[in-house]
Coordinates of C-alpha atoms and ligand atoms in Angstrom, one line a residue:
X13 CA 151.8 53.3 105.7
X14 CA 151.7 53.8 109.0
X15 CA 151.2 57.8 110.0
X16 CA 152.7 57.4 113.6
X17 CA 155.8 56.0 111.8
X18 CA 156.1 59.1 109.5
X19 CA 155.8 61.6 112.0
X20 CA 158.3 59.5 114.1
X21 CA 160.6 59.3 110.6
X22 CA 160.0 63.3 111.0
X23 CA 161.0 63.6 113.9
X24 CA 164.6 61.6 114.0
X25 CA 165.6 63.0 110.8
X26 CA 165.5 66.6 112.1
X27 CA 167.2 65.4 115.8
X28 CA 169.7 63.1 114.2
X29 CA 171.0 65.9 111.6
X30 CA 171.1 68.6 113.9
X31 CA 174.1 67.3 115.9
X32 CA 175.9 68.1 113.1
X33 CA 174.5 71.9 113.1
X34 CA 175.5 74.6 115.1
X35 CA 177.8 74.4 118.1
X36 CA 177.8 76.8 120.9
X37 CA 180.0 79.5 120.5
X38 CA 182.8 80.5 123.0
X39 CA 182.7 83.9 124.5
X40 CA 184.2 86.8 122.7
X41 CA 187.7 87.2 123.8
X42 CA 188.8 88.2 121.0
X43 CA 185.9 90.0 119.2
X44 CA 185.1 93.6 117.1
X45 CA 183.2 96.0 116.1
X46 CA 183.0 97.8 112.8
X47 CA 180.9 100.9 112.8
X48 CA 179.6 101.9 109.5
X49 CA 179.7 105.8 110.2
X50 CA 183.8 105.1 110.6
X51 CA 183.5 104.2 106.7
X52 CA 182.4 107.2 105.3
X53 CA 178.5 106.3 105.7
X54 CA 176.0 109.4 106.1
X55 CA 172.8 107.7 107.0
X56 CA 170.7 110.8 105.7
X57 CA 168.4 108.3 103.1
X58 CA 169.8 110.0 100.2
X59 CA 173.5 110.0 100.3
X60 CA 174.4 106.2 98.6
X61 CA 175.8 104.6 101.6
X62 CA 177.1 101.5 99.1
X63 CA 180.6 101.9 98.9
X64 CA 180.5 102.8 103.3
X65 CA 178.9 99.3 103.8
X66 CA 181.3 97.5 100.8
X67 CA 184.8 98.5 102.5
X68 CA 182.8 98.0 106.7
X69 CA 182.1 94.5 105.1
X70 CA 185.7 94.0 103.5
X71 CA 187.1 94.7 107.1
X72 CA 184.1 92.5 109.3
X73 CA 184.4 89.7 107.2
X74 CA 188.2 89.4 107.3
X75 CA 188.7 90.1 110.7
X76 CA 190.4 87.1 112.4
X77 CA 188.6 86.3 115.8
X78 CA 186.0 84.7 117.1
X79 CA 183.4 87.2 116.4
X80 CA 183.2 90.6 114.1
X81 CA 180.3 92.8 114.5
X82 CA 179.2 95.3 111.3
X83 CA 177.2 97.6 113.1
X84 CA 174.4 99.7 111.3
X85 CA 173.8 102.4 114.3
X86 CA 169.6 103.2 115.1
X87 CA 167.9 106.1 113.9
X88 CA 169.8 106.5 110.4
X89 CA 168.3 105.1 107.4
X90 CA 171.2 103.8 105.2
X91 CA 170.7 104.3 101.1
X92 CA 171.8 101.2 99.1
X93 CA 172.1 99.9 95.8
X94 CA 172.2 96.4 94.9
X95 CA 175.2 95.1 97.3
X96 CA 176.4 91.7 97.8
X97 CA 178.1 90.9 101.0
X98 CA 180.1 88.1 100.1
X99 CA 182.4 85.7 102.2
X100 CA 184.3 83.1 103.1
X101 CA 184.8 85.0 106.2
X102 CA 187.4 84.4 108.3
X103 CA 185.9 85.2 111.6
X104 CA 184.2 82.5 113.0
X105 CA 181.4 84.4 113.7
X106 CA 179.6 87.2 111.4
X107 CA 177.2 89.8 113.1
X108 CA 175.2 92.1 110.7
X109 CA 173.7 94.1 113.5
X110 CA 171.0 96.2 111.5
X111 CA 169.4 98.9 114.6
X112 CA 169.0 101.4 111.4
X113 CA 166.8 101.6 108.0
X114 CA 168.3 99.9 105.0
X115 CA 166.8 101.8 101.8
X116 CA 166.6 100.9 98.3
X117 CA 166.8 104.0 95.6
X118 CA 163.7 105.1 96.0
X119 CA 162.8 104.5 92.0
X120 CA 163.4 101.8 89.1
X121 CA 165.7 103.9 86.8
X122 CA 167.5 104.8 90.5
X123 CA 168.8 101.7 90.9
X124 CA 172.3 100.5 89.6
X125 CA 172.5 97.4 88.1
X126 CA 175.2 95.2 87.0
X127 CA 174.3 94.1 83.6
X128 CA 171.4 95.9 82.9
X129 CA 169.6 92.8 85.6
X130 CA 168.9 93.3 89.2
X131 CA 168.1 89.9 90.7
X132 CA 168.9 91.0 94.1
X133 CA 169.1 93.8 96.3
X134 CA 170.7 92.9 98.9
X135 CA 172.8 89.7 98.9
X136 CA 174.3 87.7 101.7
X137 CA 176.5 84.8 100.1
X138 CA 179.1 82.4 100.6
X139 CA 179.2 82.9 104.7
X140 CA 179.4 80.0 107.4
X141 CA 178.1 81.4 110.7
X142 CA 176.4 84.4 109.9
X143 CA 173.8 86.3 112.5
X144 CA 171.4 89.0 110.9
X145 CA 169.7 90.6 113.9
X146 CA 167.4 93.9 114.5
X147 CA 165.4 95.7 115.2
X148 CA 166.3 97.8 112.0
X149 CA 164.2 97.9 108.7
X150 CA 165.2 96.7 105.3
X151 CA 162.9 99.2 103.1
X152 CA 162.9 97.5 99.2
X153 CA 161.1 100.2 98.0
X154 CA 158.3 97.9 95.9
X155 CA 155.9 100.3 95.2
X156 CA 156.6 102.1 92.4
X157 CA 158.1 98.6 90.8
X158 CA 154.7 97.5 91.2
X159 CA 153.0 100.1 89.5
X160 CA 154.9 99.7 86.3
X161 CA 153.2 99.7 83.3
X162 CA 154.2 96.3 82.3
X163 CA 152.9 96.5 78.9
X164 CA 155.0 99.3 78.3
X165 CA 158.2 98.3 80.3
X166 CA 158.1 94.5 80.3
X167 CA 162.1 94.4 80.6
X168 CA 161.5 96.5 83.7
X169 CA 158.8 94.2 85.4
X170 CA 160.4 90.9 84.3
X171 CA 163.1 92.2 86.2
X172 CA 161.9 93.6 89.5
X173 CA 164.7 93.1 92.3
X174 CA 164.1 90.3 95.2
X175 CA 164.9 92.2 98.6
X176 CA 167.2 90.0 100.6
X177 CA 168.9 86.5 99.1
X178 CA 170.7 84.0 101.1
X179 CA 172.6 82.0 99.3
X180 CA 175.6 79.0 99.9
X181 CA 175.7 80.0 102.9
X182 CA 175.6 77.9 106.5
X183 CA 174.4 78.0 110.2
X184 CA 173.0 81.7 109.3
X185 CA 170.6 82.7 111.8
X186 CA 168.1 86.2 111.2
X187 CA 166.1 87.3 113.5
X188 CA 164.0 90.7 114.9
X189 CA 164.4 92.6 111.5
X190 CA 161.6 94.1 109.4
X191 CA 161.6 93.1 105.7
X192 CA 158.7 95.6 104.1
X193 CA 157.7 96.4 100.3
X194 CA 160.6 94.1 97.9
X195 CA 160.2 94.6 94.2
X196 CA 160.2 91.0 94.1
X197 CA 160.3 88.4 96.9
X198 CA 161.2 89.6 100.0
X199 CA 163.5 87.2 101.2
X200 CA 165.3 84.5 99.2
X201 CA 166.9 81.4 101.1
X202 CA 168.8 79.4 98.7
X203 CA 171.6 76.5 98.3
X204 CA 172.2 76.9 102.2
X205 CA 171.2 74.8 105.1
X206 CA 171.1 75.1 108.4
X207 CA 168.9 78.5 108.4
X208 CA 167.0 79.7 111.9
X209 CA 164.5 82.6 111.1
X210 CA 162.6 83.9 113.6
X211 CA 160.7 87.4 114.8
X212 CA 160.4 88.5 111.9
X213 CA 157.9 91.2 110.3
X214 CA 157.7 90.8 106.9
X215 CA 155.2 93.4 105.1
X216 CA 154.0 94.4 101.4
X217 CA 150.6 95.5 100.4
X218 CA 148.2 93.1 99.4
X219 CA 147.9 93.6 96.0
X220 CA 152.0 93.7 95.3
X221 CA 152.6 91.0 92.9
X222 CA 155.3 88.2 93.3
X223 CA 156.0 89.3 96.8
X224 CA 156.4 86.0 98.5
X225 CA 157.3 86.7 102.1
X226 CA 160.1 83.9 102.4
X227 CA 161.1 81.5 99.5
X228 CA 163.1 78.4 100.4
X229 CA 164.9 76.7 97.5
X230 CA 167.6 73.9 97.3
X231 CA 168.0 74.7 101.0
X232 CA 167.9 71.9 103.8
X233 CA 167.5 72.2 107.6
X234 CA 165.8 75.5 107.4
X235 CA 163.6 76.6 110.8
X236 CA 161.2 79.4 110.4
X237 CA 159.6 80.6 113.6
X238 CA 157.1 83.1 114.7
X239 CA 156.9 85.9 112.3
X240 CA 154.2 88.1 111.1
X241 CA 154.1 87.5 107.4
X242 CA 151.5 90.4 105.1
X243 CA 152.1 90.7 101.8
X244 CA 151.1 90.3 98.5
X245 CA 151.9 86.3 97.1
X246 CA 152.4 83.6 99.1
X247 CA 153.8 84.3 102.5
X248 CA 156.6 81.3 102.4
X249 CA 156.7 79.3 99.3
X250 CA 158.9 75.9 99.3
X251 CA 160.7 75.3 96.3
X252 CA 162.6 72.5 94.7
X253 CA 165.5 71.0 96.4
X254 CA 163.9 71.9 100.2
X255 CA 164.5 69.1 102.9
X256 CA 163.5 69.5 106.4
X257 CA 161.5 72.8 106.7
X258 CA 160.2 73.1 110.3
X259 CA 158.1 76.5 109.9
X260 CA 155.5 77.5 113.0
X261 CA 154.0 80.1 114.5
X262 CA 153.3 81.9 111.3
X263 CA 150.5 84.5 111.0
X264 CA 149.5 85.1 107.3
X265 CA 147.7 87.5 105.8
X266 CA 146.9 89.2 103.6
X267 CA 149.0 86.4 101.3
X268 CA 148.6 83.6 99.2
X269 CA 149.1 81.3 102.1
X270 CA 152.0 78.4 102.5
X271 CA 152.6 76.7 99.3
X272 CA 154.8 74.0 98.4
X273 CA 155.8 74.4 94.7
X274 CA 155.2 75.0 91.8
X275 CA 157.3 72.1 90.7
X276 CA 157.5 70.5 87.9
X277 CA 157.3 73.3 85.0
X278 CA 158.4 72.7 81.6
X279 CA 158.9 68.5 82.6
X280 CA 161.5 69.6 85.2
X281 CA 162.2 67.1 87.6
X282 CA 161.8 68.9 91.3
X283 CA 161.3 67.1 94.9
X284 CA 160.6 68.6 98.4
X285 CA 160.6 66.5 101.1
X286 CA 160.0 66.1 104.7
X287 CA 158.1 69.9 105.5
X288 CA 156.4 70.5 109.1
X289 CA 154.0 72.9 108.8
X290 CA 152.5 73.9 112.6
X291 CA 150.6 76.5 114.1
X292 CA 150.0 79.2 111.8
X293 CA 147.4 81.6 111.4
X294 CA 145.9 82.4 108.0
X295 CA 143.9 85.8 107.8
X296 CA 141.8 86.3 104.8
X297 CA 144.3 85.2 102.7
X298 CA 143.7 83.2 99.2
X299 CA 144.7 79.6 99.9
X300 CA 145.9 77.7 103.6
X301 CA 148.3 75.0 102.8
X302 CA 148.9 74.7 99.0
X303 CA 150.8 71.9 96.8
X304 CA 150.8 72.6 93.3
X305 CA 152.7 70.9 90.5
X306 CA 152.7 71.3 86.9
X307 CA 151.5 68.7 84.4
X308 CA 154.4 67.1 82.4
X309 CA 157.3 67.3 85.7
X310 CA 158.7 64.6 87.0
X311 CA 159.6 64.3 90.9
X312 CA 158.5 64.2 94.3
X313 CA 156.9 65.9 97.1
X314 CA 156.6 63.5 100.4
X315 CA 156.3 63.5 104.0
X316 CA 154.5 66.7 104.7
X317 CA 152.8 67.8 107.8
X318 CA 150.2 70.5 108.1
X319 CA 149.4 70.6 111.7
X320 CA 147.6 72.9 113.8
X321 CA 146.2 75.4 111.2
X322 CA 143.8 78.0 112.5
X323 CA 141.5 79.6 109.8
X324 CA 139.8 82.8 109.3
X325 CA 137.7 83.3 106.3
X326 CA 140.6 81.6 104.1
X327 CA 139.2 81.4 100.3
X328 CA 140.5 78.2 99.7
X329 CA 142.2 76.6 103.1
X330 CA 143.3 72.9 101.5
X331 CA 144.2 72.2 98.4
X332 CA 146.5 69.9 96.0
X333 CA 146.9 70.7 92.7
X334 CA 148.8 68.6 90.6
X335 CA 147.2 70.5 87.1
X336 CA 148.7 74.2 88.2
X337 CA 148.5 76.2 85.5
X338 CA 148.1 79.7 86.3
X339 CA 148.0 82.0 83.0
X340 CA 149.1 80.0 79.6
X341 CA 147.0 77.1 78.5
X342 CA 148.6 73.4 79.7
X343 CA 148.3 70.5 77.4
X344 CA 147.6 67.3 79.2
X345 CA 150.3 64.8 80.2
X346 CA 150.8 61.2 82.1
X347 CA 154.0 62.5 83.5
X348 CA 153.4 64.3 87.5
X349 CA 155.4 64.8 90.6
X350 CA 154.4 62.7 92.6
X351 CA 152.9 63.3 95.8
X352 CA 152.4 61.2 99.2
X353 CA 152.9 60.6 102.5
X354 CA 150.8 64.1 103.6
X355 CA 149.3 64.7 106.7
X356 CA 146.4 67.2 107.7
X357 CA 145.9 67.6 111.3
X358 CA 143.6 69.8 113.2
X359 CA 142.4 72.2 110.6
X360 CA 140.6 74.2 111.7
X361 CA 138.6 77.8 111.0
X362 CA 136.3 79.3 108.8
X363 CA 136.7 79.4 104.5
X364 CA 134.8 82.1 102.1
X365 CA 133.8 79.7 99.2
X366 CA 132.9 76.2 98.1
X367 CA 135.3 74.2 97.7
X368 CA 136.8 74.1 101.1
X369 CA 139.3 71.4 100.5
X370 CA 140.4 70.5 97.0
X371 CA 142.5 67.2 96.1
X372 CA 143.3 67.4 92.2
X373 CA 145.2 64.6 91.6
X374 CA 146.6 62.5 87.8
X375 CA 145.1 59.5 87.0
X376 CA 148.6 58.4 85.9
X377 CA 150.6 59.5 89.0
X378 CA 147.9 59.5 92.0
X379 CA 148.1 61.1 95.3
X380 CA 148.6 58.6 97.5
X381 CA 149.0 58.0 101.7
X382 CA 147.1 61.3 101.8
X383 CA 146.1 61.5 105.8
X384 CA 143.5 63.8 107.4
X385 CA 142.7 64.0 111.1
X386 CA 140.3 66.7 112.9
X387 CA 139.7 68.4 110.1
X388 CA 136.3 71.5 111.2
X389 CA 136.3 73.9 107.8
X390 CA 132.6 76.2 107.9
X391 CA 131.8 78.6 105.6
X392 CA 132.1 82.2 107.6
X393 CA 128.8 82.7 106.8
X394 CA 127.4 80.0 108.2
X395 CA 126.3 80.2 111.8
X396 CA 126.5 83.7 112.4
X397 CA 123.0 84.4 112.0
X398 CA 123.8 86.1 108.4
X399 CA 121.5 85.2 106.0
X400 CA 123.0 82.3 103.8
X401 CA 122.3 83.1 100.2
X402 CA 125.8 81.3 98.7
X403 CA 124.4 78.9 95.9
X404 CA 127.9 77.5 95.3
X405 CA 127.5 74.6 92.6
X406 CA 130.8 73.3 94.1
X407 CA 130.7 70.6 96.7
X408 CA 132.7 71.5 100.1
X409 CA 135.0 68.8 99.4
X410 CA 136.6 67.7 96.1
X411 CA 139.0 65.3 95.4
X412 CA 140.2 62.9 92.4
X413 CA 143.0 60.2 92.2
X414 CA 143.6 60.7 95.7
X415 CA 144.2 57.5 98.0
X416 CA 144.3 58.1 101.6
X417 CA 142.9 57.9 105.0
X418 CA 140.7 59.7 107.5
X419 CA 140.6 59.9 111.4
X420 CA 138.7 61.3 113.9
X421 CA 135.9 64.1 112.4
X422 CA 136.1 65.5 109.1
X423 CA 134.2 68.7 108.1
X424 CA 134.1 68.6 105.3
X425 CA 133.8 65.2 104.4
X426 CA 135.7 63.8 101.7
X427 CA 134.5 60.4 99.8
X428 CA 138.0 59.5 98.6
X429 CA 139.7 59.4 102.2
X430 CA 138.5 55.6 103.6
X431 CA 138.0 55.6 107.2
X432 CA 138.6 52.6 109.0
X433 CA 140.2 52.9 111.9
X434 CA 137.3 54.4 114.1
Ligands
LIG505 C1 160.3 72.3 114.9 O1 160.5 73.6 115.6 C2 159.8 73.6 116.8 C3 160.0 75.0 117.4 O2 161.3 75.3 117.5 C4 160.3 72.5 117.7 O3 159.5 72.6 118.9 C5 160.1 71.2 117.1 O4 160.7 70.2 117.9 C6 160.8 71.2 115.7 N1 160.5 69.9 115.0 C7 161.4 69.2 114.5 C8 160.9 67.9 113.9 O5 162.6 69.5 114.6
LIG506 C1 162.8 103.4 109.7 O1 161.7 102.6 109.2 C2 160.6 102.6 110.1 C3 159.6 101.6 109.5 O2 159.3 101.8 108.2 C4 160.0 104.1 110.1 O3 158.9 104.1 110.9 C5 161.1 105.0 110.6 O4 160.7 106.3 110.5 C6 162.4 104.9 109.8 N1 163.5 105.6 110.4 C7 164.3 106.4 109.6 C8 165.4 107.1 110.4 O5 164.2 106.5 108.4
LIG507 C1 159.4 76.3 79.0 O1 159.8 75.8 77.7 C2 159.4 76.6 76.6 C3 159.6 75.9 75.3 O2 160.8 75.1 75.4 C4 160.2 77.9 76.8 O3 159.8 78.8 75.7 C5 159.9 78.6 78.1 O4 160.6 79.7 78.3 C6 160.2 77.6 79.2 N1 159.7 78.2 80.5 C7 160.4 78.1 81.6 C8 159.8 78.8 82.8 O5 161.5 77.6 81.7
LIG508 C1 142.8 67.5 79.5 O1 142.1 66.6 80.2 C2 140.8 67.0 80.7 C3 140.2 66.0 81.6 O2 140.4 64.7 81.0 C4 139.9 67.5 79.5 O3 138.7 68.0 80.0 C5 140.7 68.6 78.7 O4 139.9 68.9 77.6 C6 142.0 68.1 78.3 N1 142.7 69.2 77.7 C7 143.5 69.1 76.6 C8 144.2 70.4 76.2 O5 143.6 68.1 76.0

């Protein structure tokens, strides 16, 4: 395989397709504006603002023109319960201007639910040329979801809210809006393409569990630019069905990191395919660039680039983990996605523990056409003067049933990867 060829491949798939994207859109001559206060909203944080937003969305969405506004006026935060704001539109172009706070009921038993089930808060779906913009604040109120006992309320936990979904939608663009403290995921992107993100602050403590920043799933041609991404799980997680994901200028942390996956649970059958990663920043966050896959799927994850990665005392910066198994015990199997064509380029930063890269690959399905280039992973420790008293028993490196190549210097150095081409 030749690397340069891949990242050429890369490249024309993303150019050729997005002719067939956007187009430029033609000024507003005949365009509107739907103010929420003229539905009956209040805007105090307490009075449910639902049924204001349900008929200002009736009325933006089926306004015929070129472009229909639903404005959400600054300095007003704006009570909702779950709310879906559903198309086919039949203005060309949709504008969900949020300048104001979007608020979720403030506690669980608050929030209304269709069928005893929140999946969503807030729901965009079915909507071709839709533009989300700020500066406004969507407020999921996670906290006391979080805190739930869950031994005591598991129906409750297992059924914490995600914040914002995309979903069958097209050409949606969201950008400048805060996304802070989901139940669940923060923002969902799925069965859509064509998806721009960008300036985006996306924030949840720490410690909030399954809080990924931005999931991507069965979603193709989806761009995620700089955004500051803090929160709990992983900051964007890639699942099944994602084709061309161009995500950079990402600064993570606290997080999980940028994982591709899990795929593969339960001998599902899951590919993603053709993912640039490019400078991003990872803070102190648990894992850098991720691909984990259950034992027993089926499927494929090729033609990834990591590129560009800058580390700061990252616990465990590269990994691939095709035996992901996070709580239940896995039995063994000689079924795997399989995984190949990956590329690792400048990496580089400091990691908190040993190992620093880890390639956990089958025997039956290896990893294969792994590439690494410029790769400089210390411990934080190490050459700051501190006293170096780690006694990890793990090598730096580790990797099994990997088949790949190296380039240029590698730090840590990993047996498996042959390097010819010095
Ligand atoms: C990915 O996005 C960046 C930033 O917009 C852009 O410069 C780059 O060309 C894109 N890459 C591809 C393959 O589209
Ligand atoms: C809107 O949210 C921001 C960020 O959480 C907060 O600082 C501000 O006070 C809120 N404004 C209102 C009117 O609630
Ligand atoms: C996986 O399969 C088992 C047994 O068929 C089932 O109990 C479990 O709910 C499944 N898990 C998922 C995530 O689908
Ligand atoms: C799975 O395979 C590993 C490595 O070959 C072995 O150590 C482990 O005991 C096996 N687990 C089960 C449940 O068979």
């Amino acid at each position: 395989m030749d690397f340069f060829m891949l990242l050429t491949y890369l490249f024309s798939l993303f150019h050729n397709n997005q002719t067939a994207g956007p187009s430029h859109s033609s000024p507003d001559v005949n365009s509107k504006i739907f103010n929420v206060f003229n539905y009956g909203a209040i805007g105090n944080g307490y009075a449910d603002d639902t049924k204001a937003f349900m008929d200002a969305w009736e009325d933006t969405c089926n306004y015929i023109g070129s472009k229909s506004t639903m404005e959400i006026p600054q300095g007003r935060a704006f009570l909702l319960q779950p709310i879906g704001f559903h198309g086919p539109c039949k203005s060309k172009k949709i504008v969900f201007s949020i300048s104001g706070n979007l608020t979720a009921p403030y506690a669980p038993y608050q929030w209304k639910c269709n069928e005893d089930y929140c999946h969503q808060w807030i729901e965009f779906a079915h909507i071709n040329g839709l533009y989300i913009d700020g500066p406004g604040t969507i407020d999921g109120q996670g906290p006391k979801w979080w805190s739930l006992n869950c031994k005591k309320y598991e129906q409750a936990c297992h059924r914490r809210p995600r914040g914002m979904v995309i979903s069958h939608s097209s050409n949606v663009h969201i950008s400048n809006i805060v996304v802070k403290d989901s139940p669940n995921f923060q923002m969902s992107l799925e069965d859509s393409k064509w998806i721009f993100v960008k300036q985006l602050t996306i924030t949840a403590d720490g410690d909030s569990p399954n809080t990924d920043g931005i999931h991507i799933q069965r979603c193709r041609n989806v761009f995620v630019h700089n955004s500051n991404i803090h929160t709990g799980d992983d900051c964007i997680s890639i699942g099944d069905g994602s084709k061309y994901v161009n995500i950079s200028g990402i600064s993570c942390g606290p997080g999980h990191g940028i994982s591709i996956g899990s795929l593969g649970r339960n001998g599902s059958k899951e590919t993603v395919e053709n993912v640039i990663v490019r400078d991003c920043i990872f803070r102190k966050t648990d894992n850098g660039v991720r691909i984990k896959t259950w034992q027993g799927g089926r499927g494929l994850v090729r033609n990834i680039l990591f590129e560009r990665i800058k580390l700061h005392g990252v616990t465990r910066p590269i990994i691939i983990d095709q035996f992901y198994c996070p709580h239940s015990q896995c039995n063994n199997h000689t079924d795997a996605v399989e995984i190949k064509n990956i590329m690792y380029k400048h990496i580089h930063g400091t990691a908190v523990k040993k190992p620093f890269v880890e390639l956990l690959c089958s025997k039956s399905v290896p990893c294969r056409d792994i590439y690494m280039n410029d790769i400089d992973i210390l411990d934080q420790d190490e050459g700051k003067g501190k006293k170096y008293h780690k006694r990890s028993s793990h090598p730096p490196a580790e990797c099994i049933n990997v088949r790949g190549e190296s380039n240029g210097a590698i730090k840590p150095k990993l047996a498996c990867l042959d390097s010819e081409r010095h």
